[in-house]
Amino acid sequence: VKLFACFMALLFFLLQAVPGKCLGLPKDTLRCVGYHGFCFRSKSCPEPFAAFGTCSRRQKTCCIDTTSNFHTCQDEGGHCVAPEIKCLQEQVGLCPHREWKCCTEV
């Protein structure tokens, strides 16, 4: 699993190194990569990854590494809210929509 994670990190690094290549990617794929995720063909993610949306126009699954600092909001005990909702206490965590906030209390 560690070898696979290292391979995926290297692949992600190479994709970032080629600036013009990502411009033609679908929005859901760009969002996944923006959250340091990887696109898998299967509907379920291998360990230690967790599903976090879709890729390739909903044909693949976006998976994020649960051992990294990029945990989902729900994993951290919070919930995602739209930007117009005021949080009493914000928390670190990824939300499916980039502009949304992770809150422990609304």
Coordinates of N, CA and C in Angstrom, one line a residue:
V1 N 0.8 -1.2 0.0 CA 0.0 0.0 0.0 C 0.9 1.3 0.0
K2 N 2.0 1.2 0.8 CA 2.8 2.4 0.8 C 3.5 2.7 -0.6
L3 N 3.9 1.6 -1.3 CA 4.4 1.7 -2.6 C 3.4 2.3 -3.5
F4 N 2.2 1.9 -3.4 CA 1.1 2.4 -4.3 C 0.9 3.9 -4.0
A5 N 0.9 4.3 -2.7 CA 0.7 5.7 -2.3 C 1.9 6.6 -2.8
C6 N 3.1 6.0 -2.8 CA 4.2 6.8 -3.3 C 4.1 6.9 -4.8
F7 N 3.7 5.9 -5.5 CA 3.5 6.0 -6.9 C 2.5 7.0 -7.3
M8 N 1.4 7.0 -6.6 CA 0.3 8.0 -6.8 C 0.8 9.4 -6.5
A9 N 1.6 9.6 -5.5 CA 2.1 10.9 -5.2 C 3.1 11.4 -6.3
L10 N 3.9 10.5 -6.8 CA 4.8 10.8 -7.9 C 4.0 11.2 -9.2
L11 N 2.9 10.4 -9.4 CA 2.1 10.7 -10.6 C 1.4 12.1 -10.4
F12 N 0.9 12.4 -9.2 CA 0.3 13.7 -9.0 C 1.4 14.8 -9.2
F13 N 2.6 14.6 -8.7 CA 3.7 15.6 -8.9 C 4.0 15.8 -10.3
L14 N 4.0 14.8 -11.1 CA 4.3 14.9 -12.5 C 3.1 15.7 -13.2
L15 N 1.9 15.4 -12.8 CA 0.8 16.2 -13.4 C 0.9 17.7 -13.1
Q16 N 1.3 18.0 -11.9 CA 1.5 19.4 -11.6 C 2.6 20.1 -12.3
A17 N 3.6 19.3 -12.7 CA 4.8 19.8 -13.4 C 4.5 20.2 -14.8
V18 N 3.4 19.7 -15.4 CA 3.1 20.0 -16.8 C 1.9 21.0 -16.7
P19 N 2.1 22.3 -16.7 CA 1.0 23.2 -16.5 C -0.1 23.2 -17.5
G20 N 0.2 23.0 -18.8 CA -0.9 23.1 -19.8 C -1.8 21.9 -19.9
K21 N -1.4 20.8 -19.3 CA -2.1 19.5 -19.4 C -3.4 19.5 -18.7
C22 N -3.5 20.2 -17.5 CA -4.7 20.1 -16.7 C -5.8 21.0 -17.1
L23 N -5.6 21.9 -18.1 CA -6.6 22.8 -18.5 C -7.8 22.1 -19.2
G24 N -7.6 21.0 -19.8 CA -8.7 20.3 -20.5 C -9.4 19.3 -19.6
L25 N -9.1 19.2 -18.4 CA -9.7 18.2 -17.5 C -11.1 18.6 -17.1
P26 N -12.0 17.6 -16.9 CA -13.4 18.0 -16.4 C -13.3 18.6 -15.0
K27 N -14.4 19.4 -14.7 CA -14.4 20.1 -13.4 C -14.3 19.2 -12.2
D28 N -15.0 18.1 -12.2 CA -14.9 17.2 -11.0 C -13.5 16.6 -10.9
T29 N -12.8 16.4 -12.0 CA -11.4 15.9 -11.9 C -10.5 17.0 -11.3
L30 N -10.6 18.2 -11.8 CA -9.8 19.3 -11.3 C -10.1 19.5 -9.8
R31 N -11.3 19.4 -9.3 CA -11.6 19.5 -7.9 C -11.0 18.4 -7.1
C32 N -11.0 17.2 -7.6 CA -10.4 16.1 -6.9 C -8.9 16.3 -6.8
V33 N -8.2 16.7 -7.9 CA -6.8 16.9 -7.9 C -6.5 18.1 -6.9
G34 N -7.4 19.1 -6.9 CA -7.2 20.3 -6.0 C -7.2 19.9 -4.6
Y35 N -7.9 18.8 -4.2 CA -7.9 18.3 -2.9 C -6.9 17.2 -2.6
H36 N -5.9 17.1 -3.5 CA -4.8 16.1 -3.4 C -5.4 14.7 -3.5
G37 N -6.4 14.6 -4.3 CA -7.1 13.2 -4.5 C -6.6 12.6 -5.8
F38 N -7.0 11.3 -6.0 CA -6.6 10.5 -7.1 C -7.9 9.9 -7.7
C39 N -7.9 9.7 -9.0 CA -9.1 9.2 -9.7 C -8.9 7.7 -9.9
F40 N -9.9 6.9 -9.4 CA -9.8 5.4 -9.6 C -11.0 5.0 -10.4
R41 N -10.8 3.9 -11.2 CA -11.9 3.4 -12.0 C -13.0 2.7 -11.2
S42 N -12.6 2.1 -10.1 CA -13.6 1.3 -9.3 C -14.5 2.3 -8.5
K43 N -15.6 1.9 -8.1 CA -16.5 2.7 -7.3 C -16.1 2.8 -5.8
S44 N -15.3 1.8 -5.4 CA -14.8 1.9 -4.0 C -13.3 2.2 -4.0
C45 N -12.8 2.8 -3.0 CA -11.4 3.2 -2.9 C -10.6 2.2 -2.1
P46 N -9.4 1.9 -2.5 CA -8.5 1.0 -1.8 C -8.0 1.6 -0.5
E47 N -7.7 0.8 0.5 CA -7.2 1.4 1.8 C -5.8 2.0 1.5
P48 N -5.4 3.1 2.0 CA -6.0 3.9 3.1 C -6.8 5.1 2.5
F49 N -7.4 4.9 1.3 CA -8.1 6.0 0.6 C -9.6 6.0 1.0
A50 N -10.3 7.1 0.9 CA -11.7 7.2 1.1 C -12.3 8.0 -0.1
A51 N -13.5 7.6 -0.4 CA -14.2 8.2 -1.6 C -14.6 9.6 -1.2
F52 N -14.3 10.5 -2.2 CA -14.6 11.9 -2.0 C -15.1 12.6 -3.3
G53 N -16.2 12.1 -3.8 CA -16.7 12.6 -5.1 C -16.4 11.8 -6.3
T54 N -16.4 12.5 -7.4 CA -16.2 11.8 -8.7 C -15.1 12.4 -9.5
C55 N -14.7 11.7 -10.6 CA -13.8 12.2 -11.6 C -14.2 11.9 -13.0
S56 N -13.6 12.5 -14.0 CA -13.9 12.1 -15.4 C -15.4 12.1 -15.7
R57 N -16.0 13.2 -15.3 CA -17.5 13.4 -15.6 C -18.3 12.3 -15.0
R58 N -18.0 12.0 -13.7 CA -18.7 11.0 -12.9 C -18.5 9.6 -13.4
Q59 N -17.5 9.3 -14.1 CA -17.2 7.9 -14.5 C -16.2 7.2 -13.6
K60 N -15.5 8.0 -12.8 CA -14.5 7.4 -11.9 C -14.7 8.0 -10.5
T61 N -14.1 7.4 -9.5 CA -14.2 7.8 -8.1 C -13.0 8.6 -7.7
C62 N -13.3 9.8 -7.0 CA -12.2 10.6 -6.5 C -11.9 10.0 -5.1
C63 N -10.6 9.6 -4.8 CA -10.2 9.1 -3.6 C -9.1 9.9 -2.9
I64 N -9.3 10.2 -1.6 CA -8.3 10.9 -0.9 C -7.6 10.0 0.1
D65 N -6.4 10.3 0.4 CA -5.6 9.5 1.3 C -6.0 9.9 2.8
T66 N -6.5 8.9 3.5 CA -6.9 9.2 4.9 C -5.8 9.3 5.9
T67 N -4.6 8.9 5.4 CA -3.4 9.0 6.3 C -2.7 10.3 6.2
S68 N -3.2 11.2 5.3 CA -2.5 12.5 5.1 C -3.3 13.5 6.0
N69 N -2.9 14.8 5.8 CA -3.5 15.9 6.6 C -4.8 16.3 5.9
F70 N -5.2 15.7 4.8 CA -6.4 16.1 4.1 C -7.6 15.2 4.4
H71 N -8.1 15.3 5.6 CA -9.2 14.5 6.1 C -10.5 15.2 5.7
T72 N -11.6 14.4 5.5 CA -12.9 15.0 5.2 C -13.4 15.7 6.5
C73 N -14.3 16.6 6.3 CA -15.0 17.3 7.4 C -15.7 16.3 8.3
Q74 N -16.4 15.3 7.8 CA -17.1 14.3 8.6 C -16.1 13.5 9.4
D75 N -15.0 13.1 8.8 CA -14.0 12.4 9.6 C -13.5 13.1 10.8
E76 N -13.5 14.4 10.7 CA -13.0 15.3 11.8 C -14.1 15.6 12.8
G77 N -15.4 15.1 12.6 CA -16.5 15.3 13.5 C -17.3 16.6 13.2
G78 N -17.1 17.1 12.0 CA -17.9 18.3 11.6 C -18.9 18.0 10.5
H79 N -19.4 19.1 10.0 CA -20.3 19.0 8.8 C -20.1 20.1 7.9
C80 N -20.4 19.9 6.6 CA -20.1 21.0 5.6 C -21.4 21.8 5.5
V81 N -21.1 23.1 5.4 CA -22.2 24.1 5.2 C -21.9 25.1 4.1
A82 N -22.9 25.6 3.5 CA -22.8 26.6 2.4 C -22.1 27.9 2.9
P83 N -21.5 28.6 2.1 CA -20.8 29.8 2.6 C -21.6 30.9 3.2
E84 N -22.9 30.9 2.9 CA -23.8 31.9 3.5 C -24.2 31.6 4.9
I85 N -24.0 30.4 5.3 CA -24.3 30.0 6.7 C -23.2 30.3 7.6
K86 N -23.5 30.9 8.8 CA -22.5 31.3 9.7 C -22.2 30.2 10.7
C87 N -20.9 29.9 10.8 CA -20.4 28.9 11.8 C -20.1 29.5 13.1
L88 N -20.5 28.8 14.2 CA -20.1 29.3 15.5 C -18.6 28.9 15.7
Q89 N -18.3 27.7 15.2 CA -16.9 27.2 15.3 C -16.5 26.5 14.0
E90 N -15.5 27.0 13.3 CA -15.0 26.3 12.1 C -14.0 25.3 12.5
Q91 N -13.8 24.3 11.6 CA -12.9 23.2 11.8 C -12.2 22.9 10.5
V92 N -11.0 22.3 10.6 CA -10.2 21.9 9.5 C -10.8 20.6 8.9
G93 N -11.1 20.6 7.7 CA -11.6 19.4 7.0 C -12.1 19.7 5.6
L94 N -12.0 18.7 4.7 CA -12.4 18.9 3.4 C -13.9 18.7 3.2
C95 N -14.5 19.6 2.4 CA -15.9 19.5 2.0 C -16.0 19.2 0.5
P96 N -17.1 18.5 0.1 CA -17.2 18.2 -1.4 C -17.2 19.4 -2.3
H97 N -17.7 20.5 -1.8 CA -17.7 21.8 -2.6 C -16.7 22.7 -2.0
R98 N -15.8 23.1 -2.8 CA -14.6 23.9 -2.4 C -14.9 25.1 -1.6
E99 N -16.0 25.8 -1.9 CA -16.3 27.1 -1.2 C -17.1 26.8 0.1
W100 N -17.5 25.6 0.4 CA -18.2 25.3 1.6 C -17.2 25.3 2.8
K101 N -17.8 25.4 4.0 CA -17.0 25.5 5.2 C -17.3 24.2 6.0
C102 N -16.3 23.8 6.8 CA -16.4 22.7 7.8 C -16.7 23.3 9.1
C103 N -17.8 23.0 9.7 CA -18.2 23.6 11.0 C -18.5 22.5 12.1
T104 N -18.1 22.8 13.3 CA -18.5 21.8 14.4 C -19.9 22.2 14.9
E105 N -20.2 23.6 14.9 CA -21.4 24.1 15.4 C -21.9 25.2 14.5
V106 N -23.2 25.2 14.2 CA -23.8 26.2 13.3 C -24.6 27.2 14.1

